[in-house]
CSV table of C-alpha atoms in Angstrom, one decimal:
chain,number,residue,atom,x,y,z
A,74,UNK,CA,-50.7,43.8,79.1
A,75,UNK,CA,-47.3,42.5,80.0
A,76,UNK,CA,-44.1,41.8,78.1
A,77,UNK,CA,-40.7,40.3,78.7
A,78,UNK,CA,-37.3,41.6,77.8
A,79,UNK,CA,-36.5,41.2,74.1
A,80,UNK,CA,-40.3,40.9,73.2
A,81,UNK,CA,-41.5,42.8,70.3
A,82,UNK,CA,-44.0,45.7,71.0
A,83,UNK,CA,-46.1,47.0,68.1
A,84,UNK,CA,-47.9,50.3,68.3
A,85,UNK,CA,-50.0,51.0,65.1
A,86,UNK,CA,-50.7,54.6,66.2
A,87,UNK,CA,-47.3,55.6,67.6
A,88,UNK,CA,-47.6,59.4,67.5
A,89,UNK,CA,-44.6,60.7,69.4
A,90,UNK,CA,-43.5,57.2,70.4
A,91,UNK,CA,-44.2,57.2,74.2
A,92,UNK,CA,-44.8,53.4,74.0
A,93,UNK,CA,-41.6,53.0,71.9
A,94,UNK,CA,-39.5,55.0,74.4
A,95,UNK,CA,-40.8,52.9,77.3
A,96,UNK,CA,-40.2,49.7,75.3
A,97,UNK,CA,-36.6,50.8,74.6
A,98,UNK,CA,-35.9,51.7,78.2
A,99,UNK,CA,-37.2,48.3,79.3
A,100,UNK,CA,-35.2,46.3,76.7
A,101,UNK,CA,-38.1,45.5,74.3
A,102,UNK,CA,-37.9,45.7,70.5
A,103,UNK,CA,-40.3,48.2,69.1
A,104,UNK,CA,-42.2,48.8,65.8
A,105,UNK,CA,-44.2,52.0,65.6
A,106,UNK,CA,-46.6,53.0,62.8
A,107,UNK,CA,-48.1,56.4,62.1
A,108,UNK,CA,-49.6,58.1,59.1
A,109,UNK,CA,-48.2,61.6,60.0
A,110,UNK,CA,-44.6,61.9,58.9
A,111,UNK,CA,-44.1,64.9,61.2
A,112,UNK,CA,-44.2,62.5,64.2
A,113,UNK,CA,-41.3,60.6,62.7
A,114,UNK,CA,-38.9,63.5,63.6
A,115,UNK,CA,-40.4,63.9,67.0
A,116,UNK,CA,-40.1,60.2,67.6
A,117,UNK,CA,-36.4,60.0,66.5
A,118,UNK,CA,-35.5,63.0,68.7
A,119,UNK,CA,-37.2,61.5,71.7
A,120,UNK,CA,-35.6,58.1,71.1
A,121,UNK,CA,-32.1,59.7,71.0
A,122,UNK,CA,-32.8,61.6,74.2
A,123,UNK,CA,-34.1,58.4,75.9
A,124,UNK,CA,-31.0,56.4,74.8
A,125,UNK,CA,-28.7,59.1,75.9
A,126,UNK,CA,-30.3,59.1,79.3
A,127,UNK,CA,-30.1,55.3,79.5
A,128,UNK,CA,-26.4,55.4,78.6
A,129,UNK,CA,-25.7,58.2,81.1
A,130,UNK,CA,-27.5,56.3,83.9
A,131,UNK,CA,-25.8,53.0,83.0
A,132,UNK,CA,-22.4,54.7,83.0
A,133,UNK,CA,-23.0,56.3,86.4
A,134,UNK,CA,-24.4,53.2,87.9
A,135,UNK,CA,-22.3,50.5,86.4
A,136,UNK,CA,-19.2,52.4,85.3
A,137,UNK,CA,-19.2,50.7,81.9
A,138,UNK,CA,-17.3,51.9,78.9
A,139,UNK,CA,-19.2,52.5,75.6
A,140,UNK,CA,-18.2,49.2,73.9
A,141,UNK,CA,-19.4,47.0,76.9
A,142,UNK,CA,-22.6,49.1,77.3
A,143,UNK,CA,-23.5,49.0,73.5
A,144,UNK,CA,-23.0,45.3,73.4
A,145,UNK,CA,-25.0,44.6,76.6
A,146,UNK,CA,-27.8,47.0,75.8
A,147,UNK,CA,-28.0,46.5,72.0
A,148,UNK,CA,-27.5,50.2,71.4
A,149,UNK,CA,-26.9,51.0,67.7
A,150,UNK,CA,-23.6,52.7,66.9
A,151,UNK,CA,-25.3,55.8,65.4
A,152,UNK,CA,-26.2,56.7,69.0
A,153,UNK,CA,-22.6,56.6,70.1
A,154,UNK,CA,-21.9,59.8,72.1
A,155,UNK,CA,-19.3,62.2,70.8
A,156,UNK,CA,-16.7,62.6,73.6
C-alpha cells in the first residue's frame, strides 16, 4: 500500500519498529502496538538511531542548523544532539 507525507501509519504488531522507522524517515506519523514490553526499548533505540542518521544526513546535504531542521522535520526536542 501507499501513503503520503504526514499520513498516519498504524502497525498493530510493531515488534522492533521497522515499519515505524521507515514511516519516520519518510515523514509519516506512526503508531506502533505490541504486547511485548521488551520491544519498546528496542524500538526507542532504533528510533533514536534513525533520527540521528536523518539529522546528520540533512545537516550534510542542506547545511541546516538544529532549529531550522527540527522545525522542518518535526523532530522532538528530546532528540536534540548534544554538541
